[in-house]
């Protein structure tokens, strides 16, 4: 497997949301708008790339019995950095995502990639895997957010595209049940496309 | 490739110790860099809220902030706003727990005569699409120039003068409640003022 495929596999073939179904908590909870989905995806990607790289570097000096706590400390460190930086420089996004930023620590996508990929592969490939998986996660969350925002609020990244003030849209899509409905359809569409290839 | 470190007690303790030390050190470094920015953005948010609920002022209300007790264990923050040294209003950061989910924090601006100038939501966790309509002018503009002597601060369902948000009566009631909390603090301040001026007159 070439190193380039380490990036591309995360976006379509092994998309963490649509195929691996990892990290469902932020996927369902924060994607009420396109911007929120994108910001959450970007934050997760940042953590994923760095934690994958660092874990790949230190994997040999970590005794296998304590590897999970060691990985969690590494991940939690990067998550806290993201949180502090977001609060300082993008307070409005931090307010929206709020509680879900610290929850990146227990996002099974990140620990999953650390355990399944970074602890077995070299630094360069782990870095690429982080970028690929992170991109796939960001694309999926942004897509989910855009669809929900469009159907539920009639806006696209905050801009009203219907031309009507306060359009009557399908509110359920902004609420939690809408997340499940949209995710199910996106997973189904993804399956259909993959099958017909 | 180097051999995997064995899971001896010494190795385990040592590796975890090193990792936690490094992460602790790097976090305290990042915290030091971002602390100023976080503080600034919090202050900016407060100033924005005060600006939104009061006429133009020239002082820094954050520096003159004081607290007035509301209930036994709770107090609200009061920000006096002045223009050319004369008091033009008080912004009171009010809150209530009677919302649909979690605490609602609002900023209420009072003119010195006790009339509400404007109100603004600072933080809430109400249902998107229903209770969060409290952030839309259709609802909160009802509190502009609200005079407690002429109008009743309660939703119409309870015999008041505030039109509740459709399908979000609880959130609307909570908003009234938060404004009411701010008003009771304002009344306390007002009492202090009048007793001060009376004692001044008898001198």
PDB file of N, CA and C in Angstrom, chain A residues 76-109:
ATOM      1  N   UNK A  76      -5.315  13.658  25.536  1.00  0.00           N
ATOM      2  CA  UNK A  76      -5.927  14.690  26.377  1.00  0.00           C
ATOM      3  C   UNK A  76      -5.121  15.977  26.342  1.00  0.00           C
ATOM      4  N   UNK A  77      -3.784  15.846  26.260  1.00  0.00           N
ATOM      5  CA  UNK A  77      -2.940  17.036  26.195  1.00  0.00           C
ATOM      6  C   UNK A  77      -3.280  17.871  24.960  1.00  0.00           C
ATOM      7  N   UNK A  78      -3.350  17.190  23.805  1.00  0.00           N
ATOM      8  CA  UNK A  78      -3.644  17.940  22.575  1.00  0.00           C
ATOM      9  C   UNK A  78      -5.050  18.508  22.595  1.00  0.00           C
ATOM     10  N   UNK A  79      -5.997  17.766  23.166  1.00  0.00           N
ATOM     11  CA  UNK A  79      -7.370  18.265  23.236  1.00  0.00           C
ATOM     12  C   UNK A  79      -7.433  19.535  24.082  1.00  0.00           C
ATOM     13  N   UNK A  80      -6.714  19.529  25.201  1.00  0.00           N
ATOM     14  CA  UNK A  80      -6.732  20.707  26.063  1.00  0.00           C
ATOM     15  C   UNK A  80      -6.097  21.898  25.365  1.00  0.00           C
ATOM     16  N   UNK A  81      -5.033  21.625  24.593  1.00  0.00           N
ATOM     17  CA  UNK A  81      -4.411  22.714  23.829  1.00  0.00           C
ATOM     18  C   UNK A  81      -5.427  23.310  22.859  1.00  0.00           C
ATOM     19  N   UNK A  82      -6.134  22.429  22.125  1.00  0.00           N
ATOM     20  CA  UNK A  82      -7.154  22.905  21.183  1.00  0.00           C
ATOM     21  C   UNK A  82      -8.187  23.753  21.909  1.00  0.00           C
ATOM     22  N   UNK A  83      -8.623  23.263  23.072  1.00  0.00           N
ATOM     23  CA  UNK A  83      -9.667  23.965  23.800  1.00  0.00           C
ATOM     24  C   UNK A  83      -9.216  25.357  24.231  1.00  0.00           C
ATOM     25  N   UNK A  84      -8.002  25.433  24.780  1.00  0.00           N
ATOM     26  CA  UNK A  84      -7.496  26.729  25.236  1.00  0.00           C
ATOM     27  C   UNK A  84      -7.347  27.696  24.062  1.00  0.00           C
ATOM     28  N   UNK A  85      -6.785  27.196  22.963  1.00  0.00           N
ATOM     29  CA  UNK A  85      -6.566  28.063  21.801  1.00  0.00           C
ATOM     30  C   UNK A  85      -7.897  28.542  21.239  1.00  0.00           C
ATOM     31  N   UNK A  86      -8.874  27.615  21.152  1.00  0.00           N
ATOM     32  CA  UNK A  86     -10.194  27.998  20.628  1.00  0.00           C
ATOM     33  C   UNK A  86     -10.848  29.048  21.512  1.00  0.00           C
ATOM     34  N   UNK A  87     -10.755  28.848  22.823  1.00  0.00           N
ATOM     35  CA  UNK A  87     -11.408  29.787  23.733  1.00  0.00           C
ATOM     36  C   UNK A  87     -10.782  31.168  23.612  1.00  0.00           C
ATOM     37  N   UNK A  88      -9.468  31.197  23.359  1.00  0.00           N
ATOM     38  CA  UNK A  88      -8.779  32.480  23.298  1.00  0.00           C
ATOM     39  C   UNK A  88      -9.015  33.190  21.981  1.00  0.00           C
ATOM     40  N   UNK A  89      -9.033  32.449  20.875  1.00  0.00           N
ATOM     41  CA  UNK A  89      -9.018  33.125  19.580  1.00  0.00           C
ATOM     42  C   UNK A  89     -10.311  32.988  18.785  1.00  0.00           C
ATOM     43  N   UNK A  90     -11.113  31.959  19.028  1.00  0.00           N
ATOM     44  CA  UNK A  90     -12.407  31.854  18.332  1.00  0.00           C
ATOM     45  C   UNK A  90     -13.506  31.598  19.362  1.00  0.00           C
ATOM     46  N   UNK A  91     -13.780  32.612  20.222  1.00  0.00           N
ATOM     47  CA  UNK A  91     -14.720  32.385  21.324  1.00  0.00           C
ATOM     48  C   UNK A  91     -16.126  31.986  20.872  1.00  0.00           C
ATOM     49  N   UNK A  92     -16.570  32.487  19.703  1.00  0.00           N
ATOM     50  CA  UNK A  92     -17.945  32.173  19.300  1.00  0.00           C
ATOM     51  C   UNK A  92     -18.080  30.695  18.954  1.00  0.00           C
ATOM     52  N   UNK A  93     -17.075  30.147  18.261  1.00  0.00           N
ATOM     53  CA  UNK A  93     -17.129  28.711  17.930  1.00  0.00           C
ATOM     54  C   UNK A  93     -16.975  27.882  19.195  1.00  0.00           C
ATOM     55  N   UNK A  94     -16.097  28.358  20.093  1.00  0.00           N
ATOM     56  CA  UNK A  94     -15.909  27.637  21.351  1.00  0.00           C
ATOM     57  C   UNK A  94     -17.210  27.568  22.130  1.00  0.00           C
ATOM     58  N   UNK A  95     -17.995  28.634  22.073  1.00  0.00           N
ATOM     59  CA  UNK A  95     -19.262  28.672  22.791  1.00  0.00           C
ATOM     60  C   UNK A  95     -20.230  27.643  22.205  1.00  0.00           C
ATOM     61  N   UNK A  96     -20.222  27.537  20.880  1.00  0.00           N
ATOM     62  CA  UNK A  96     -21.131  26.600  20.212  1.00  0.00           C
ATOM     63  C   UNK A  96     -20.765  25.155  20.523  1.00  0.00           C
ATOM     64  N   UNK A  97     -19.475  24.834  20.406  1.00  0.00           N
ATOM     65  CA  UNK A  97     -19.067  23.439  20.572  1.00  0.00           C
ATOM     66  C   UNK A  97     -18.946  23.063  22.042  1.00  0.00           C
ATOM     67  N   UNK A  98     -18.586  24.063  22.847  1.00  0.00           N
ATOM     68  CA  UNK A  98     -18.562  23.931  24.288  1.00  0.00           C
ATOM     69  C   UNK A  98     -18.102  22.599  24.826  1.00  0.00           C
ATOM     70  N   UNK A  99     -19.040  21.873  25.358  1.00  0.00           N
ATOM     71  CA  UNK A  99     -18.770  20.628  26.067  1.00  0.00           C
ATOM     72  C   UNK A  99     -18.114  19.579  25.181  1.00  0.00           C
ATOM     73  N   UNK A 100     -18.331  19.651  23.869  1.00  0.00           N
ATOM     74  CA  UNK A 100     -17.907  18.551  23.020  1.00  0.00           C
ATOM     75  C   UNK A 100     -16.431  18.574  22.683  1.00  0.00           C
ATOM     76  N   UNK A 101     -15.773  19.695  22.941  1.00  0.00           N
ATOM     77  CA  UNK A 101     -14.326  19.734  22.704  1.00  0.00           C
ATOM     78  C   UNK A 101     -13.589  18.821  23.700  1.00  0.00           C
ATOM     79  N   UNK A 102     -13.822  18.968  25.026  1.00  0.00           N
ATOM     80  CA  UNK A 102     -13.164  18.031  25.950  1.00  0.00           C
ATOM     81  C   UNK A 102     -13.513  16.576  25.657  1.00  0.00           C
ATOM     82  N   UNK A 103     -14.698  16.357  25.083  1.00  0.00           N
ATOM     83  CA  UNK A 103     -15.108  14.974  24.804  1.00  0.00           C
ATOM     84  C   UNK A 103     -14.333  14.349  23.650  1.00  0.00           C
ATOM     85  N   UNK A 104     -13.540  15.153  22.926  1.00  0.00           N
ATOM     86  CA  UNK A 104     -12.702  14.563  21.867  1.00  0.00           C
ATOM     87  C   UNK A 104     -11.755  13.531  22.499  1.00  0.00           C
ATOM     88  N   UNK A 105     -11.416  13.748  23.764  1.00  0.00           N
ATOM     89  CA  UNK A 105     -10.494  12.827  24.448  1.00  0.00           C
ATOM     90  C   UNK A 105     -11.012  11.385  24.338  1.00  0.00           C
ATOM     91  N   UNK A 106     -12.304  11.218  24.532  1.00  0.00           N
ATOM     92  CA  UNK A 106     -12.852   9.859  24.522  1.00  0.00           C
ATOM     93  C   UNK A 106     -13.496   9.516  23.187  1.00  0.00           C
ATOM     94  N   UNK A 107     -13.207  10.322  22.163  1.00  0.00           N
ATOM     95  CA  UNK A 107     -13.701   9.986  20.831  1.00  0.00           C
ATOM     96  C   UNK A 107     -13.017   8.699  20.376  1.00  0.00           C
ATOM     97  N   UNK A 108     -13.812   7.661  20.113  1.00  0.00           N
ATOM     98  CA  UNK A 108     -13.202   6.368  19.817  1.00  0.00           C
ATOM     99  C   UNK A 108     -12.454   6.391  18.497  1.00  0.00           C
ATOM    100  N   UNK A 109     -12.741   7.377  17.646  1.00  0.00           N
ATOM    101  CA  UNK A 109     -11.981   7.488  16.398  1.00  0.00           C
ATOM    102  C   UNK A 109     -10.499   7.676  16.706  1.00  0.00           C
TER     103      UNK A 109
END
